[in-house]
Short mmCIF file of C-alpha atoms in Angstrom, two decimals:
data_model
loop_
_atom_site.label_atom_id
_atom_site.label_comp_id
_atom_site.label_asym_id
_atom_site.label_seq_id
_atom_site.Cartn_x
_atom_site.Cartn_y
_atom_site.Cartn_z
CA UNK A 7 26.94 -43.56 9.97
CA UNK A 8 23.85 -42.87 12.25
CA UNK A 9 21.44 -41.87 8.86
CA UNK A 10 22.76 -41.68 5.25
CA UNK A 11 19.97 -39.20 3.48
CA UNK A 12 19.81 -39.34 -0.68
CA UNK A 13 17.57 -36.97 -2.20
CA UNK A 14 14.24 -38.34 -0.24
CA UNK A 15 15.66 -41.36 1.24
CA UNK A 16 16.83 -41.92 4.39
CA UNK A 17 18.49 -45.12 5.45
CA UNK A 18 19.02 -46.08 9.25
CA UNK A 19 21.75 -48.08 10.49
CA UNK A 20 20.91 -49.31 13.75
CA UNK A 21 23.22 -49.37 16.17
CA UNK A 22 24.02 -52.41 18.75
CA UNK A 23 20.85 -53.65 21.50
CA UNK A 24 18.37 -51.68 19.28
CA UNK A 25 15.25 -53.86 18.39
CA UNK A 26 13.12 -51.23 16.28
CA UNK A 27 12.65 -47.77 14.92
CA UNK A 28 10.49 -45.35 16.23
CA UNK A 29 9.59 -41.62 15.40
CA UNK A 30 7.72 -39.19 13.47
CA UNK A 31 7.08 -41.80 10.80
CA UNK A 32 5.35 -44.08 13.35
CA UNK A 33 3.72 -41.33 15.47
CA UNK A 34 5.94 -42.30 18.29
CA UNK A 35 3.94 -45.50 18.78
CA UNK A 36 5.87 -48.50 19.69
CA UNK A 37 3.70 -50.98 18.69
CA UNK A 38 4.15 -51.14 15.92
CA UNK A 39 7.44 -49.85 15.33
CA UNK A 40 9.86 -50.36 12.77
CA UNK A 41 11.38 -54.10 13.25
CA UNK A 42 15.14 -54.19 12.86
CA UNK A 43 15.93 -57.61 10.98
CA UNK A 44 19.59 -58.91 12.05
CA UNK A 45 21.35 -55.41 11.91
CA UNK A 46 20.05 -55.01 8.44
CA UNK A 47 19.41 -50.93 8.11
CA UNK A 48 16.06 -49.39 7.07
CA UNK A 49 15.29 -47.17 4.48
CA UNK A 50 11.97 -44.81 4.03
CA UNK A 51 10.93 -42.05 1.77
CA UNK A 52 10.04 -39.11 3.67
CA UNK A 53 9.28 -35.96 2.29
CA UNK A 54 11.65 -33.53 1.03
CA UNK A 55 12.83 -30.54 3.18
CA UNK A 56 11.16 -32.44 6.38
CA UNK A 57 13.07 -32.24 9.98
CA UNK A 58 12.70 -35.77 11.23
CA UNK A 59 13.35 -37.28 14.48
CA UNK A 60 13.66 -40.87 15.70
CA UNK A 61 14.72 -43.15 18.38
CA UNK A 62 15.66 -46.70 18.87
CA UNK A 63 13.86 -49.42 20.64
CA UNK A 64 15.34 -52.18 23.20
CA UNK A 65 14.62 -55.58 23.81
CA UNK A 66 12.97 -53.99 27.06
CA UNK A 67 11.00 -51.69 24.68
CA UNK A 68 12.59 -48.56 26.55
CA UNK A 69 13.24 -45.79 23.63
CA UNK A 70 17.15 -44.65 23.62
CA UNK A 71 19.19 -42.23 21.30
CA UNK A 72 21.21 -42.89 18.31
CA UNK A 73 24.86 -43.08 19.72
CA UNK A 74 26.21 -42.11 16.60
CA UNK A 75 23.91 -39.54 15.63
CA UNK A 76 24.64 -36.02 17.09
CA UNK A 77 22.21 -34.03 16.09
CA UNK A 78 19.62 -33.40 19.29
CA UNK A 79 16.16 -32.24 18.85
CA UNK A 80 14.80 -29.85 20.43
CA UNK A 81 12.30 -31.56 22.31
CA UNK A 82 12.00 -30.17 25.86
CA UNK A 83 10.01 -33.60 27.36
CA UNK A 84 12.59 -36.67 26.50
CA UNK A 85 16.29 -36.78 25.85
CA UNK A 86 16.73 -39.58 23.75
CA UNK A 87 15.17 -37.88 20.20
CA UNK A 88 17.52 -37.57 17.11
CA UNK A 89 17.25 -35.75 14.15
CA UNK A 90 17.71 -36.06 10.24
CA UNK A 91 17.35 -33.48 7.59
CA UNK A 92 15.75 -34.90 4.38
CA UNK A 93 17.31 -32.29 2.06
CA UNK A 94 17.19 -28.59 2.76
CA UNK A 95 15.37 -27.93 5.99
CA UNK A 96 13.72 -24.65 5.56
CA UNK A 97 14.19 -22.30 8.53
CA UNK A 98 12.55 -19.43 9.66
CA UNK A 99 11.68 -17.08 7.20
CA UNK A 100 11.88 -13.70 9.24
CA UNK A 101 15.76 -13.53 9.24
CA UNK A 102 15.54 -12.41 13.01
CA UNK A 103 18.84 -10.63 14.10
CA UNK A 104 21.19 -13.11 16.20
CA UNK A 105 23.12 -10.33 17.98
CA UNK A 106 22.13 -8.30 20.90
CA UNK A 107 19.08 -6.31 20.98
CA UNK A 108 16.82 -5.24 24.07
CA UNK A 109 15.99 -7.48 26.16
CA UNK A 110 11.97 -8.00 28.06
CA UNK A 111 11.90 -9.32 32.05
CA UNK A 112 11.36 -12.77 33.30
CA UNK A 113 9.38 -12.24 36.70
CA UNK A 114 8.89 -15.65 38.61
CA UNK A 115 6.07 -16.47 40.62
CA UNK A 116 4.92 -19.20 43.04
CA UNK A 117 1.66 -20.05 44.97
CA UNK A 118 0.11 -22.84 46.48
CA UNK A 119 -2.38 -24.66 44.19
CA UNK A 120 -5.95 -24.43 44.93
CA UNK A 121 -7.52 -26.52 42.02
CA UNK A 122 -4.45 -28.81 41.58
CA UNK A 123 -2.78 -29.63 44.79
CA UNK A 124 1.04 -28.80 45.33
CA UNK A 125 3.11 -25.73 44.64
CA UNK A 126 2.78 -23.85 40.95
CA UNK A 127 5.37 -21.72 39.32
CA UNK A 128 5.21 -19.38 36.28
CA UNK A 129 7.18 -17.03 34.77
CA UNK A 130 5.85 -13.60 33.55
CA UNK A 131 7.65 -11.91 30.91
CA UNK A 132 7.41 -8.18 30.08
CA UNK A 133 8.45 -6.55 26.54
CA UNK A 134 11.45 -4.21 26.68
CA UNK A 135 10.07 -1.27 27.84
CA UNK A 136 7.31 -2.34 29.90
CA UNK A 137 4.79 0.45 30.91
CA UNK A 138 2.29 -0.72 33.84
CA UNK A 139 0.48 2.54 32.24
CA UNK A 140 -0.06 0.94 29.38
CA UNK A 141 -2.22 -2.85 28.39
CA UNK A 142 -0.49 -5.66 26.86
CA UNK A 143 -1.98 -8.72 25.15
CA UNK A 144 -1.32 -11.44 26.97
CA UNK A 145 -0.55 -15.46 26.27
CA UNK A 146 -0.54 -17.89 28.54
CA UNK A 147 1.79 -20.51 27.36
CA UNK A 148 1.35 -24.23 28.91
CA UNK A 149 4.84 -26.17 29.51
CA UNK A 150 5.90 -23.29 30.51
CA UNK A 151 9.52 -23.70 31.55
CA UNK A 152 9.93 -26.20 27.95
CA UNK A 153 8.94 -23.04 26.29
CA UNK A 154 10.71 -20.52 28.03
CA UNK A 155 14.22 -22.67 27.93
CA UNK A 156 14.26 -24.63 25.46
CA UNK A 157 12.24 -22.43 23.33
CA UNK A 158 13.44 -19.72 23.83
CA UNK A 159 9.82 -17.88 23.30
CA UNK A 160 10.62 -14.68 25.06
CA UNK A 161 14.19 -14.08 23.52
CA UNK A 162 11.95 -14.72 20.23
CA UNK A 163 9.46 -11.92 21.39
CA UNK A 164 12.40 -9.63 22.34
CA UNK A 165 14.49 -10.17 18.36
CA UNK A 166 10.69 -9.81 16.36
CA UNK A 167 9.58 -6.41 18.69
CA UNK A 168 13.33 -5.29 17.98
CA UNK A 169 12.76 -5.73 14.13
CA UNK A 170 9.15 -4.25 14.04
CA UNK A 171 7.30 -6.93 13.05
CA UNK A 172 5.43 -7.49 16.16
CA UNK A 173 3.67 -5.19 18.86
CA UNK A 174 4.66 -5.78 22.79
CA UNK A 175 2.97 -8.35 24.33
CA UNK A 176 3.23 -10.18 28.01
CA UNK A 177 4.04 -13.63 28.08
CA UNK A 178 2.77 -16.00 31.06
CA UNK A 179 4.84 -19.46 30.81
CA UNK A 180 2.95 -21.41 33.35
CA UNK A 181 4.60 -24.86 34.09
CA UNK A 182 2.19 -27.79 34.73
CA UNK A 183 1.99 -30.08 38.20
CA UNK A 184 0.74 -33.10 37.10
CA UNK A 185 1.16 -32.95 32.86
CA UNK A 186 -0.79 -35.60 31.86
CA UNK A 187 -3.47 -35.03 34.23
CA UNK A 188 -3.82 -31.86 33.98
CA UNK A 189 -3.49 -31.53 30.36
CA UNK A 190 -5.52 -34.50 28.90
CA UNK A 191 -8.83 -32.99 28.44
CA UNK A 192 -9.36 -32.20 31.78
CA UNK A 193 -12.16 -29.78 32.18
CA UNK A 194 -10.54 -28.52 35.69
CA UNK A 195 -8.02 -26.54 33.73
CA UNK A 196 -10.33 -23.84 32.81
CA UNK A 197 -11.06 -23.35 36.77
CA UNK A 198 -7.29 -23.60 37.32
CA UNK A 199 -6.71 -20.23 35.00
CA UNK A 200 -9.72 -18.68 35.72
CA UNK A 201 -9.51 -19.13 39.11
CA UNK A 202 -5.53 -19.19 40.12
CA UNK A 203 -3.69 -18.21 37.16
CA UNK A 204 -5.79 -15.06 35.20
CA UNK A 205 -6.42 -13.54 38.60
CA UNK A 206 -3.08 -13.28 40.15
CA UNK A 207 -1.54 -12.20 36.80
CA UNK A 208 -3.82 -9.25 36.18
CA UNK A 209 -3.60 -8.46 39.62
CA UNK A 210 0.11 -7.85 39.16
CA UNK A 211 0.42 -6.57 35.09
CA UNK A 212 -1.68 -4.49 33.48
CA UNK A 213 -2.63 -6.87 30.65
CA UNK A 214 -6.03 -7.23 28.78
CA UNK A 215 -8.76 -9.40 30.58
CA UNK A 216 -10.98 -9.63 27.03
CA UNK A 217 -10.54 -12.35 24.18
CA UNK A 218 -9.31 -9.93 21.58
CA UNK A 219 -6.55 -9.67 24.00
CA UNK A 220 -5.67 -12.71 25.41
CA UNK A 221 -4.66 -15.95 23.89
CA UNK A 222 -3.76 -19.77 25.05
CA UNK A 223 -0.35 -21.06 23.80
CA UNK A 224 1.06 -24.98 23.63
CA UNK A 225 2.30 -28.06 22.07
CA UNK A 226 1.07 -31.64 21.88
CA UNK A 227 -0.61 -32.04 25.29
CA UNK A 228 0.23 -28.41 25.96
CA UNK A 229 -2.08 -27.49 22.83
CA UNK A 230 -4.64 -30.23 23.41
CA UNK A 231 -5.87 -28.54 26.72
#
């Protein structure tokens, strides 16, 4: 067994080539990870109800998944993350509907970068319903593709309109060239939406151009910038 969990405490059993532990208990950091001593499995406390994930270490120090482990994370960026759940994991409160309801508009666009050289992409996505009469909020949501796949942000938007407990809003998933560059507090990223992205959107949608109305949306990196 991949991870045995009692009450708070989950033990690992690690499987053949792997060296040491790694995860959200180590901040992803490989040095230091968790050693692995002769096979022997290791146990931590974690807190109750948490979602963890993890990956093993080689003797190259390249990260790789739990072969016996199953259960995938989510993360959109690496494919070797597995996950544990220390008790009961609590999901999302709303109780969103999982059958069919309306569905908003995934428009794709492409240009030539200006501020960051190479070709960008984003995907605009309208509410059910959209009214070019009418202006939307807006969020512009870095990694965008992670977010609009894997995420499933807009399919999200589409279930919470459908059950009233959000007003229509326009969604801008705009995928990154570069990710690290662009994203590690790198002050050309304001002049890359307020010169390439903001203008070509509002352009095209009618969606709010004030800061009551228009928001920044990301993860890790994503939300750093």
């Amino acid at each position: 067994m991949a991870v045995s969990v009692s009450g708070t405490l989950a033990t690992f059993t690690p499987p053949a080539g792997a060296i040491a532990l790694i995860g959200d208990f180590t901040d992803w950091k490989k040095r230091p990870a968790l050693p692995v001593v002769t096979r022997q499995q290791i146990a931590l406390t974690l807190p109750r109800g948490a979602w963890v994930e993890y990956a093993w270490l080689d003797a190259d120090g390249e990260a790789f998944a739990d072969p016996d482990n199953t259960q995938r994370s989510l993360n959109p960026w690496w494919p070797y993350p597995r996950a544990a759940v220390i008790g009961e994991y609590a999901q999302h409160p709303l109780g969103l509907e999982t059958g069919a309801v309306p569905g908003g508009t995934a428009h794709r666009l492409s240009w030539e970068g200006q501020v960051f050289a190479g070709t960008r992409r984003a995907i605009v996505y309208t509410p059910p319903g959209y009214d070019d009469a009418h202006e939307y909020p807006v969020y512009y949501v870095q990694d965008g593709v992670a977010f609009y796949r894997t995420g499933r942000l807009g399919d999200l938007l589409d279930r919470a309109l459908h059950a009233g407990l959000v007003a229509p809003a326009v969604l801008v998933f705009v995928e990154p060239g570069d990710r690290n560059a662009e994203y590690y507090l790198n002050d050309r990223y304001l002049g890359f939406l307020a010169q390439e992205v903001w203008p070509r959107i509002e352009s095209e949608y009618n969606v709010s151009r004030t800061a009551q109305g228009r928001g920044l949306w990301g993860a890790s990196l994503g939300g750093l910038i």
